[in-house]
């Protein structure tokens, strides 16, 4: 395993915002210039050669794939806005969809929108892993033997991937250097950046390492990479997951169509889990355990609350058929977990994971504690785990950035965004009554604030909440 990279001491800053026109008075721009070609679906595509390992620039280069949606009003163009919508995963193929392009039609009035596939994914030099990444829908492992078998499968997957030299070079430290190379190749004196979800991890690393290149940055649904306490960081996500269960209970109390309307939903949940712990509930020609119900409980998305209410009511009545089918998920891009676990390491020992679960049960006793196992499913015993882990930054003395979070988001909980914003003097945190990916999800209030910020540097008033 590669030695963990150390944070450079001194001179660290984050997310500079210019008060005037973006692209003035910044670091010199040198390096290759991108050339663009039409690659269909309204996109112009280009490529950029960078080192496979920025810690050893003499190593064989790799190629980064980029694509551009040109500004629709060139006369009023304010430069380039580099974007990453998260994952981590390929971006260019997603942006071939007209529906996604339409979400950014307003921003295209003012900016060339440039997207890129992070190293390891699709149009960038990719990694082809010989074995598929393992997954387990019932990821709450009740027995050590089952966990150990899964973790060893995950380790074998990682060892085979590691035969590709790039496999150990996918953390956000490397991607931050890629961003700096892109800034230079785009001819931009400052990097104006739109980061959503995992794209915010790259933003944090870039601003930490290249403060002189930072322009305006909009960070939506922050994945906090500045909290080195695993239990504190994961506890915030566990509490958010628990809040989703409570919000579902509140919806049932107010919504006559809910199958549990008029009943105490949390009591129903507690009774069902206790009963299933003593003896699995029959249904669908099999039986369903308490940990299977917990793993299969889908409470995050409001649109699925009616179905979940029905499933819960029937299971409490003795028929767990609607919980009996193991969910099937499309396989994640194999490279995804390699990149995530390089930035967010996680223990691979069963007892250590159980200790995390015990800690999370103190803050999220009904449901949120399952987060301990979600992360284990991805990272358990994966080679390259933790090459660039979360760490505190010493930010200060820089103009504000705009951070937005959905108050109902249990994927990247609002606590993460607030924690990052609190470290940035003058930063503005904008709360939205919504879920994950506030801008892309179409919150009109938040979008208007984002447009004013990116085009004119204008931040929303303090304590603004977007309905």
Short mmCIF file of C-alpha atoms in Angstrom, two decimals:
data_model
loop_
_atom_site.label_atom_id
_atom_site.label_comp_id
_atom_site.label_asym_id
_atom_site.label_seq_id
_atom_site.Cartn_x
_atom_site.Cartn_y
_atom_site.Cartn_z
CA UNK A 1 0.00 0.00 0.00
CA UNK A 2 1.25 3.42 -0.85
CA UNK A 3 2.39 5.59 2.05
CA UNK A 4 -0.29 8.07 3.10
CA UNK A 5 0.39 11.50 1.68
CA UNK A 6 1.14 14.21 4.19
CA UNK A 7 -0.65 17.55 4.22
CA UNK A 8 1.68 20.36 3.24
CA UNK A 9 2.17 22.62 6.26
CA UNK A 10 1.77 26.35 5.93
CA UNK A 11 0.31 28.48 3.18
CA UNK A 12 -2.93 26.52 3.06
CA UNK A 13 -6.12 28.27 1.99
CA UNK A 14 -9.47 27.44 0.46
CA UNK A 15 -11.88 28.59 -2.17
CA UNK A 16 -10.94 32.13 -3.12
CA UNK A 17 -13.78 34.14 -4.65
CA UNK A 18 -13.14 37.20 -6.80
CA UNK A 19 -15.33 40.20 -6.27
CA UNK A 20 -14.91 41.37 -9.85
CA UNK A 21 -14.92 39.56 -13.17
CA UNK A 22 -13.66 35.99 -12.77
CA UNK A 23 -10.20 35.42 -14.17
CA UNK A 24 -8.30 38.51 -13.02
CA UNK A 25 -5.05 38.91 -11.08
CA UNK A 26 -4.13 35.29 -10.51
CA UNK A 27 -1.38 32.78 -11.11
CA UNK A 28 0.28 32.63 -14.48
CA UNK A 29 -1.13 30.16 -16.98
CA UNK A 30 1.33 27.84 -18.63
CA UNK A 31 1.19 24.41 -20.21
CA UNK A 32 -0.50 22.74 -23.16
CA UNK A 33 -3.61 24.25 -24.68
CA UNK A 34 -6.67 22.07 -25.31
CA UNK A 35 -7.99 21.58 -28.81
CA UNK A 36 -11.63 20.61 -29.29
CA UNK A 37 -13.44 18.40 -31.79
CA UNK A 38 -17.13 17.74 -32.31
CA UNK A 39 -18.01 14.44 -30.64
CA UNK A 40 -21.79 14.52 -31.00
CA UNK A 41 -24.74 15.34 -28.74
CA UNK A 42 -23.77 19.00 -28.70
CA UNK A 43 -20.42 18.28 -27.06
CA UNK A 44 -16.90 19.24 -28.06
CA UNK A 45 -14.31 16.77 -26.79
CA UNK A 46 -10.62 17.13 -25.97
CA UNK A 47 -7.88 15.30 -24.14
CA UNK A 48 -4.96 16.22 -21.94
CA UNK A 49 -1.84 14.23 -21.04
CA UNK A 50 -0.85 14.28 -17.34
CA UNK A 51 1.46 12.15 -15.18
CA UNK A 52 0.04 8.87 -13.95
CA UNK A 53 1.42 9.81 -10.51
CA UNK A 54 1.92 13.48 -9.72
CA UNK A 55 4.31 12.54 -6.93
CA UNK A 56 6.58 11.10 -9.64
CA UNK A 57 6.05 13.32 -12.69
CA UNK A 58 8.53 11.32 -14.74
CA UNK A 59 6.24 8.30 -14.81
CA UNK A 60 4.35 7.31 -17.95
CA UNK A 61 1.55 9.79 -18.74
CA UNK A 62 -2.16 9.10 -18.81
CA UNK A 63 -4.90 10.87 -20.74
CA UNK A 64 -7.72 12.90 -19.24
CA UNK A 65 -10.92 13.15 -21.30
CA UNK A 66 -12.82 16.44 -21.27
CA UNK A 67 -15.94 17.74 -22.99
CA UNK A 68 -17.36 21.21 -23.45
CA UNK A 69 -20.83 22.65 -23.83
CA UNK A 70 -20.07 26.06 -25.38
CA UNK A 71 -21.74 29.18 -24.01
CA UNK A 72 -24.97 29.96 -25.85
CA UNK A 73 -24.43 33.75 -25.70
CA UNK A 74 -20.73 34.15 -26.58
CA UNK A 75 -20.86 37.95 -26.42
CA UNK A 76 -21.57 37.86 -22.68
CA UNK A 77 -19.38 34.90 -21.81
CA UNK A 78 -17.62 35.08 -18.45
CA UNK A 79 -15.16 32.27 -19.07
CA UNK A 80 -15.10 28.57 -18.29
CA UNK A 81 -16.94 26.76 -15.51
CA UNK A 82 -15.39 23.37 -14.76
CA UNK A 83 -17.94 20.90 -13.39
CA UNK A 84 -18.07 17.57 -11.60
CA UNK A 85 -21.45 16.20 -10.54
CA UNK A 86 -20.10 13.50 -8.28
CA UNK A 87 -20.01 9.75 -8.03
CA UNK A 88 -17.08 9.50 -8.37
CA UNK A 89 -17.90 8.30 -11.85
CA UNK A 90 -17.73 9.15 -15.54
CA UNK A 91 -19.30 12.49 -16.40
CA UNK A 92 -19.12 12.87 -20.17
CA UNK A 93 -21.46 10.01 -21.07
CA UNK A 94 -24.04 11.38 -18.62
CA UNK A 95 -23.86 14.82 -20.23
CA UNK A 96 -24.82 13.34 -23.59
CA UNK A 97 -28.38 13.22 -22.28
CA UNK A 98 -30.40 16.26 -23.44
CA UNK A 99 -32.37 16.25 -20.18
CA UNK A 100 -29.20 16.75 -18.12
CA UNK A 101 -27.86 19.40 -20.48
CA UNK A 102 -31.14 21.27 -20.08
CA UNK A 103 -30.59 21.51 -16.32
CA UNK A 104 -27.62 23.77 -17.07
CA UNK A 105 -29.13 25.84 -19.89
CA UNK A 106 -29.11 28.99 -17.76
CA UNK A 107 -25.46 28.63 -16.77
CA UNK A 108 -24.57 28.14 -20.44
CA UNK A 109 -25.69 31.66 -21.15
CA UNK A 110 -22.60 32.90 -19.31
CA UNK A 111 -20.06 30.07 -19.31
CA UNK A 112 -18.48 27.40 -21.42
CA UNK A 113 -19.35 24.37 -19.32
CA UNK A 114 -16.45 21.91 -19.22
CA UNK A 115 -16.82 18.45 -17.74
CA UNK A 116 -14.24 15.71 -17.34
CA UNK A 117 -14.04 12.03 -16.57
CA UNK A 118 -11.83 11.66 -13.49
CA UNK A 119 -8.72 9.56 -13.95
CA UNK A 120 -9.62 5.89 -14.13
CA UNK A 121 -13.06 6.42 -15.69
CA UNK A 122 -14.17 5.98 -19.32
CA UNK A 123 -12.80 8.76 -21.56
CA UNK A 124 -9.87 9.31 -19.22
CA UNK A 125 -7.27 6.57 -18.99
CA UNK A 126 -9.43 3.93 -17.40
CA UNK A 127 -8.95 0.88 -15.26
CA UNK A 128 -10.39 -2.43 -16.36
CA UNK A 129 -10.61 -4.69 -13.32
CA UNK A 130 -10.53 -8.42 -14.19
CA UNK A 131 -13.00 -9.28 -11.41
CA UNK A 132 -16.30 -7.49 -10.78
CA UNK A 133 -16.67 -5.48 -7.60
CA UNK A 134 -18.65 -7.56 -5.11
CA UNK A 135 -21.90 -6.26 -3.67
CA UNK A 136 -24.34 -7.50 -1.09
CA UNK A 137 -27.82 -6.04 -0.82
CA UNK A 138 -28.12 -7.42 2.72
CA UNK A 139 -24.97 -5.66 3.78
CA UNK A 140 -25.72 -5.75 7.53
CA UNK A 141 -23.66 -8.85 8.24
CA UNK A 142 -25.04 -10.83 11.17
CA UNK A 143 -22.09 -13.23 11.37
CA UNK A 144 -18.36 -12.79 11.14
CA UNK A 145 -17.92 -15.71 8.75
CA UNK A 146 -20.22 -14.10 6.16
CA UNK A 147 -18.45 -10.77 6.53
CA UNK A 148 -15.00 -12.31 6.25
CA UNK A 149 -15.98 -14.18 3.08
CA UNK A 150 -17.30 -10.97 1.54
CA UNK A 151 -14.27 -8.92 2.64
CA UNK A 152 -11.87 -11.45 1.14
CA UNK A 153 -13.81 -11.28 -2.14
CA UNK A 154 -13.45 -7.49 -2.02
CA UNK A 155 -9.72 -7.86 -1.34
CA UNK A 156 -9.31 -10.20 -4.33
CA UNK A 157 -11.14 -7.70 -6.52
CA UNK A 158 -8.80 -4.94 -5.34
CA UNK A 159 -5.65 -7.00 -5.77
CA UNK A 160 -6.54 -7.77 -9.37
CA UNK A 161 -7.29 -4.10 -10.06
CA UNK A 162 -3.96 -3.14 -8.52
CA UNK A 163 -2.16 -4.92 -11.34
CA UNK A 164 -2.95 -1.78 -13.34
CA UNK A 165 -0.41 0.86 -12.23
CA UNK A 166 -3.04 3.63 -12.18
CA UNK A 167 -5.13 1.75 -9.62
CA UNK A 168 -3.17 3.27 -6.74
CA UNK A 169 -3.41 6.81 -8.08
CA UNK A 170 -7.12 7.70 -7.94
CA UNK A 171 -7.39 9.74 -4.74
CA UNK A 172 -8.38 13.40 -4.63
CA UNK A 173 -4.75 14.47 -4.15
CA UNK A 174 -4.05 13.21 -7.67
CA UNK A 175 -7.29 14.65 -9.08
CA UNK A 176 -6.51 18.07 -7.59
CA UNK A 177 -3.30 18.11 -9.60
CA UNK A 178 -5.31 17.08 -12.66
CA UNK A 179 -7.61 20.06 -12.05
CA UNK A 180 -4.64 22.41 -11.98
CA UNK A 181 -3.39 20.96 -15.27
CA UNK A 182 -6.87 21.46 -16.74
CA UNK A 183 -7.02 25.05 -15.54
CA UNK A 184 -3.78 25.82 -17.35
CA UNK A 185 -4.79 23.94 -20.50
CA UNK A 186 -8.11 25.81 -20.57
CA UNK A 187 -6.22 29.11 -20.46
CA UNK A 188 -8.00 30.23 -17.28
CA UNK A 189 -6.13 32.30 -14.72
CA UNK A 190 -8.58 31.20 -12.04
CA UNK A 191 -10.51 27.95 -11.78
CA UNK A 192 -14.24 28.58 -11.55
CA UNK A 193 -15.78 25.34 -10.36
CA UNK A 194 -19.17 23.72 -9.87
CA UNK A 195 -18.86 20.71 -7.57
CA UNK A 196 -21.75 18.46 -6.58
CA UNK A 197 -21.52 15.61 -4.06
CA UNK A 198 -18.18 13.82 -4.60
CA UNK A 199 -17.12 16.69 -6.85
CA UNK A 200 -16.81 18.74 -3.65
CA UNK A 201 -14.04 16.42 -2.41
CA UNK A 202 -11.96 17.37 -5.44
CA UNK A 203 -12.68 21.04 -4.73
CA UNK A 204 -11.44 20.78 -1.16
CA UNK A 205 -8.21 19.12 -2.25
CA UNK A 206 -7.64 21.59 -5.08
CA UNK A 207 -8.16 24.65 -2.90
CA UNK A 208 -5.89 23.19 -0.27
CA UNK A 209 -3.06 22.48 -2.72
CA UNK A 210 -3.50 25.27 -5.29
CA UNK A 211 -5.02 28.30 -3.54
CA UNK A 212 -3.59 30.69 -6.10
CA UNK A 213 -5.60 29.05 -8.85
CA UNK A 214 -8.99 29.16 -7.16
CA UNK A 215 -11.77 31.36 -8.55
CA UNK A 216 -15.45 31.17 -7.67
CA UNK A 217 -16.56 27.80 -6.39
CA UNK A 218 -20.06 26.53 -5.83
CA UNK A 219 -20.24 23.43 -3.61
CA UNK A 220 -23.54 21.53 -3.53
CA UNK A 221 -24.25 18.59 -1.20
CA UNK A 222 -20.82 18.58 0.38
CA UNK A 223 -18.90 15.37 1.06
CA UNK A 224 -16.81 16.63 3.98
CA UNK A 225 -13.14 15.65 3.67
CA UNK A 226 -11.95 17.76 6.61
CA UNK A 227 -13.16 15.63 9.54
CA UNK A 228 -10.60 12.99 10.58
CA UNK A 229 -12.94 11.45 13.18
CA UNK A 230 -14.63 8.52 11.44
CA UNK A 231 -17.24 8.04 14.14
CA UNK A 232 -18.15 11.72 14.29
CA UNK A 233 -18.28 12.03 10.50
CA UNK A 234 -20.26 8.84 9.98
CA UNK A 235 -22.44 9.62 12.99
CA UNK A 236 -23.69 12.72 11.18
CA UNK A 237 -24.76 10.60 8.23
CA UNK A 238 -26.33 8.02 10.55
CA UNK A 239 -28.40 10.73 12.28
CA UNK A 240 -29.54 12.03 8.90
CA UNK A 241 -30.67 8.53 7.93
CA UNK A 242 -32.54 8.26 11.21
CA UNK A 243 -34.21 11.61 10.53
CA UNK A 244 -35.55 10.18 7.28
CA UNK A 245 -37.34 7.47 9.27
CA UNK A 246 -38.82 10.13 11.57
CA UNK A 247 -39.88 12.23 8.57
CA UNK A 248 -41.60 9.18 7.12
CA UNK A 249 -43.42 8.72 10.44
CA UNK A 250 -44.53 12.36 10.33
CA UNK A 251 -45.76 11.93 6.77
CA UNK A 252 -47.81 8.89 7.78
CA UNK A 253 -49.39 10.84 10.63
CA UNK A 254 -50.50 13.57 8.23
CA UNK A 255 -51.29 11.51 5.12
CA UNK A 256 -54.52 9.47 5.17
CA UNK A 257 -53.33 7.27 2.29
CA UNK A 258 -50.42 5.92 4.33
CA UNK A 259 -51.05 2.31 5.32
CA UNK A 260 -50.01 3.17 8.88
CA UNK A 261 -52.03 6.37 9.18
CA UNK A 262 -53.46 6.76 12.68
CA UNK A 263 -50.80 4.52 14.26
CA UNK A 264 -47.53 5.29 16.00
CA UNK A 265 -45.16 4.42 13.17
CA UNK A 266 -42.02 4.32 15.30
CA UNK A 267 -43.68 1.93 17.74
CA UNK A 268 -44.71 -0.28 14.81
CA UNK A 269 -41.11 -0.24 13.59
CA UNK A 270 -39.72 -1.10 17.04
CA UNK A 271 -42.17 -3.95 17.54
CA UNK A 272 -41.45 -5.40 14.08
CA UNK A 273 -37.68 -5.31 14.55
CA UNK A 274 -37.91 -6.85 18.02
CA UNK A 275 -40.19 -9.62 16.75
CA UNK A 276 -38.00 -10.31 13.68
CA UNK A 277 -34.91 -10.42 15.91
CA UNK A 278 -36.51 -13.18 17.99
CA UNK A 279 -37.83 -15.06 14.94
CA UNK A 280 -37.68 -14.10 11.25
CA UNK A 281 -41.02 -13.05 9.75
CA UNK A 282 -42.49 -15.35 7.06
CA UNK A 283 -43.35 -14.03 3.63
CA UNK A 284 -42.84 -14.73 -0.06
CA UNK A 285 -42.00 -18.38 0.53
CA UNK A 286 -39.12 -17.54 2.86
CA UNK A 287 -38.46 -15.68 6.09
CA UNK A 288 -37.04 -12.21 6.64
CA UNK A 289 -34.72 -11.35 9.51
CA UNK A 290 -34.53 -8.07 11.41
CA UNK A 291 -31.20 -7.18 9.81
CA UNK A 292 -32.63 -7.87 6.35
CA UNK A 293 -35.54 -5.52 7.07
CA UNK A 294 -33.11 -2.86 8.27
CA UNK A 295 -30.89 -3.25 5.20
CA UNK A 296 -33.89 -3.19 2.84
CA UNK A 297 -35.75 -0.29 4.46
CA UNK A 298 -36.02 2.43 1.81
CA UNK A 299 -36.94 5.66 3.58
CA UNK A 300 -34.69 8.24 1.92
CA UNK A 301 -36.85 9.08 -1.09
CA UNK A 302 -40.29 10.54 -0.37
CA UNK A 303 -41.72 9.10 -3.58
CA UNK A 304 -41.19 5.60 -2.17
CA UNK A 305 -42.80 6.27 1.20
CA UNK A 306 -46.25 4.91 0.22
CA UNK A 307 -44.76 1.55 -0.79
CA UNK A 308 -42.60 1.41 2.31
CA UNK A 309 -45.61 2.17 4.54
CA UNK A 310 -47.54 -0.73 3.00
CA UNK A 311 -44.58 -3.10 3.35
CA UNK A 312 -44.12 -2.12 6.98
CA UNK A 313 -47.81 -2.50 7.84
CA UNK A 314 -48.02 -5.96 6.23
CA UNK A 315 -44.82 -7.17 7.87
CA UNK A 316 -46.07 -6.00 11.27
CA UNK A 317 -49.24 -8.03 10.59
CA UNK A 318 -47.13 -11.12 9.96
CA UNK A 319 -46.55 -11.08 6.18
CA UNK A 320 -43.08 -9.85 5.19
CA UNK A 321 -43.49 -10.63 1.49
CA UNK A 322 -42.65 -7.10 0.41
CA UNK A 323 -39.36 -7.31 2.30
CA UNK A 324 -38.61 -10.83 1.07
CA UNK A 325 -37.04 -9.93 -2.27
CA UNK A 326 -33.41 -8.96 -2.03
CA UNK A 327 -32.96 -5.61 -3.79
CA UNK A 328 -30.89 -5.67 -6.95
CA UNK A 329 -28.66 -2.73 -7.66
CA UNK A 330 -26.81 -1.98 -10.88
CA UNK A 331 -23.12 -2.71 -10.33
CA UNK A 332 -21.14 0.34 -9.39
CA UNK A 333 -18.31 1.21 -11.76
CA UNK A 334 -15.53 -0.90 -10.30
CA UNK A 335 -13.24 2.10 -10.09
CA UNK A 336 -15.73 4.01 -7.93
CA UNK A 337 -15.01 2.22 -4.69
CA UNK A 338 -11.26 2.34 -5.30
CA UNK A 339 -11.42 6.14 -5.50
CA UNK A 340 -13.82 6.52 -2.57
CA UNK A 341 -11.88 4.26 -0.24
CA UNK A 342 -8.60 5.98 -1.09
CA UNK A 343 -10.12 9.23 0.23
CA UNK A 344 -12.29 7.74 2.98
CA UNK A 345 -10.57 4.68 4.51
CA UNK A 346 -12.57 2.20 6.53
CA UNK A 347 -11.67 -0.75 8.78
CA UNK A 348 -11.86 -4.25 7.36
CA UNK A 349 -11.92 -6.17 10.63
CA UNK A 350 -15.34 -7.48 11.67
CA UNK A 351 -14.93 -6.51 15.31
CA UNK A 352 -13.83 -3.01 14.33
CA UNK A 353 -16.93 -2.55 12.17
CA UNK A 354 -19.13 -3.84 14.97
CA UNK A 355 -17.50 -1.26 17.25
CA UNK A 356 -18.44 1.47 14.76
CA UNK A 357 -21.99 0.09 14.69
CA UNK A 358 -22.16 0.21 18.49
CA UNK A 359 -21.03 3.82 18.45
CA UNK A 360 -23.61 4.77 15.81
CA UNK A 361 -26.42 3.08 17.74
CA UNK A 362 -26.01 5.73 20.44
CA UNK A 363 -27.03 8.47 17.98
CA UNK A 364 -29.20 6.53 15.52
CA UNK A 365 -30.60 3.50 17.35
CA UNK A 366 -33.39 2.46 14.99
CA UNK A 367 -31.98 2.62 11.47
CA UNK A 368 -29.07 5.00 10.94
CA UNK A 369 -26.53 2.68 12.55
CA UNK A 370 -26.61 0.58 9.38
CA UNK A 371 -24.24 3.14 7.87
CA UNK A 372 -21.43 1.26 9.59
CA UNK A 373 -21.99 -1.63 7.19
CA UNK A 374 -22.65 0.38 4.04
CA UNK A 375 -19.09 1.71 4.16
CA UNK A 376 -17.68 -1.69 5.06
CA UNK A 377 -19.31 -3.17 1.97
CA UNK A 378 -17.28 -0.85 -0.24
CA UNK A 379 -13.96 -0.59 1.54
CA UNK A 380 -13.42 -3.73 3.62
CA UNK A 381 -9.84 -4.92 3.02
CA UNK A 382 -9.56 -3.08 -0.27
CA UNK A 383 -5.91 -2.44 -1.21
CA UNK A 384 -5.06 1.26 -1.39
CA UNK A 385 -7.51 2.06 1.42
CA UNK A 386 -6.65 5.53 2.73
CA UNK A 387 -3.90 6.97 0.53
CA UNK A 388 -5.33 10.48 1.11
CA UNK A 389 -7.63 10.36 4.16
CA UNK A 390 -9.72 13.17 5.63
CA UNK A 391 -7.71 15.72 7.57
CA UNK A 392 -8.13 19.13 9.15
CA UNK A 393 -7.19 22.16 7.10
CA UNK A 394 -6.05 25.53 8.36
CA UNK A 395 -8.09 27.85 6.18
CA UNK A 396 -8.18 31.59 6.61
CA UNK A 397 -7.91 35.01 5.06
CA UNK A 398 -9.84 34.36 1.86
CA UNK A 399 -13.12 35.66 0.46
CA UNK A 400 -16.25 33.52 0.85
CA UNK A 401 -17.57 30.65 -1.20
CA UNK A 402 -21.12 29.44 -1.64
CA UNK A 403 -22.04 26.13 -0.01
CA UNK A 404 -25.54 24.67 -0.41
CA UNK A 405 -27.10 21.67 1.25
CA UNK A 406 -30.48 19.97 1.31
CA UNK A 407 -31.89 19.78 4.82
CA UNK A 408 -33.41 16.35 4.06
CA UNK A 409 -30.30 14.88 2.46
CA UNK A 410 -29.13 11.71 4.22
CA UNK A 411 -26.52 10.93 1.57
CA UNK A 412 -24.41 14.02 2.18
CA UNK A 413 -26.08 15.40 5.33
CA UNK A 414 -26.28 19.16 5.88
CA UNK A 415 -23.94 18.82 8.87
CA UNK A 416 -21.11 18.08 6.44
CA UNK A 417 -21.70 21.24 4.44
CA UNK A 418 -22.05 23.38 7.54
CA UNK A 419 -18.84 21.95 8.98
CA UNK A 420 -16.89 22.85 5.86
CA UNK A 421 -18.47 26.29 5.54
CA UNK A 422 -17.66 27.06 9.18
CA UNK A 423 -13.97 26.63 8.41
CA UNK A 424 -14.03 29.25 5.65
CA UNK A 425 -14.03 32.85 6.87
CA UNK A 426 -16.99 34.64 5.37
CA UNK A 427 -18.34 31.55 3.62
CA UNK A 428 -22.08 31.45 3.13
CA UNK A 429 -24.07 28.31 3.79
CA UNK A 430 -27.43 28.26 2.02
CA UNK A 431 -29.96 25.78 3.41
CA UNK A 432 -32.58 24.34 1.09
CA UNK A 433 -35.70 22.40 2.00
CA UNK A 434 -34.75 19.59 -0.29
CA UNK A 435 -32.72 16.46 -0.80
CA UNK A 436 -29.44 15.67 -2.54
CA UNK A 437 -28.08 17.73 -5.46
CA UNK A 438 -30.06 20.90 -4.82
CA UNK A 439 -29.15 22.74 -8.05
CA UNK A 440 -29.62 19.76 -10.37
CA UNK A 441 -32.85 18.84 -8.58
CA UNK A 442 -34.28 22.17 -9.72
CA UNK A 443 -34.71 24.28 -6.57
CA UNK A 444 -35.53 27.61 -8.22
CA UNK A 445 -34.55 29.73 -5.22
CA UNK A 446 -31.15 28.07 -4.82
CA UNK A 447 -30.49 28.20 -8.55
CA UNK A 448 -31.11 31.94 -8.63
CA UNK A 449 -28.61 32.47 -5.81
CA UNK A 450 -26.07 30.26 -7.55
CA UNK A 451 -26.40 32.27 -10.77
CA UNK A 452 -25.89 35.57 -8.96
CA UNK A 453 -22.88 34.16 -7.16
CA UNK A 454 -21.13 32.63 -10.17
CA UNK A 455 -21.76 35.59 -12.45
CA UNK A 456 -21.36 38.52 -10.05
CA UNK A 457 -19.89 37.14 -6.82
CA UNK A 458 -23.08 38.01 -4.92
CA UNK A 459 -23.84 35.81 -1.93
CA UNK A 460 -27.32 35.27 -0.47
CA UNK A 461 -28.17 37.06 2.79
CA UNK A 462 -27.21 35.26 5.98
CA UNK A 463 -29.60 32.57 7.22
CA UNK A 464 -31.39 32.35 3.88
CA UNK A 465 -33.45 29.18 3.50
CA UNK A 466 -34.74 28.12 0.08
CA UNK A 467 -38.11 26.39 0.15
#
